[in-house]
XYZ file of C-alpha atoms in Angstrom:
69
model
C -0.097 0.061 -0.341
C 2.824 2.474 0.440
C 4.131 1.901 -2.574
C 0.699 2.284 -3.757
C 0.255 5.725 -1.906
C 4.007 6.684 -2.954
C 3.002 6.122 -6.864
C 0.618 8.821 -6.935
C 3.117 11.382 -5.087
C 4.766 11.172 -8.153
C 4.385 14.102 -10.299
C 4.234 12.250 -13.257
C 2.564 8.966 -12.040
C -0.172 9.105 -15.525
C 2.621 8.820 -17.471
C 2.612 4.683 -17.018
C -0.472 4.511 -16.547
C -3.870 3.764 -18.972
C -6.164 4.092 -16.968
C -5.480 6.470 -13.860
C -5.944 10.030 -13.630
C -8.847 12.527 -15.051
C -9.920 10.986 -18.190
C -8.527 7.247 -19.971
C -6.223 6.832 -22.470
C -6.822 2.921 -22.837
C -7.480 1.766 -26.330
C -9.550 -1.173 -25.246
C -10.630 -2.499 -21.620
C -7.166 -4.843 -21.725
C -4.970 -2.416 -22.360
C -3.000 -1.437 -19.068
C 0.780 0.427 -19.326
C 3.807 0.066 -17.418
C 2.646 -0.499 -13.471
C -0.520 -2.970 -13.916
C -1.641 -3.635 -11.283
C -1.974 -0.549 -10.228
C -4.282 0.379 -13.654
C -6.464 -2.986 -13.027
C -7.066 -1.047 -9.499
C -8.256 2.413 -11.742
C -9.715 0.787 -14.377
C -11.978 -1.060 -11.731
C -12.947 2.469 -10.230
C -13.515 3.792 -13.277
C -15.918 0.789 -14.086
C -17.871 1.345 -11.394
C -20.980 2.634 -11.677
C -21.982 4.293 -8.254
C -19.479 7.349 -8.353
C -19.279 10.629 -7.062
C -17.523 13.238 -9.237
C -15.364 15.907 -7.414
C -17.727 18.392 -6.195
C -20.952 16.142 -6.471
C -22.755 15.784 -3.566
C -24.999 12.161 -3.066
C -26.892 11.697 0.571
C -26.226 13.919 2.732
C -22.587 12.978 1.214
C -19.670 16.693 -0.403
C -16.565 14.620 -2.774
C -14.339 17.095 -2.209
C -11.876 16.349 -4.117
C -11.497 16.915 -8.416
C -11.157 13.464 -8.646
C -14.061 11.200 -8.501
C -14.469 8.371 -5.848
């Protein structure tokens, strides 16, 4: 988990993934970047139906992040 957190704190983390960050750069569902495990996690998160956009409020909960949650 520590490596996962350190990865996302790096300034160019998105360069090594296809599914992480704002939007995705994957050409298809099986298209993964250099950090495959991280991409799998981001892909699962992107495909999940019950998400909140950055700044959105649902059920008295607000996503204060600029990213979906």
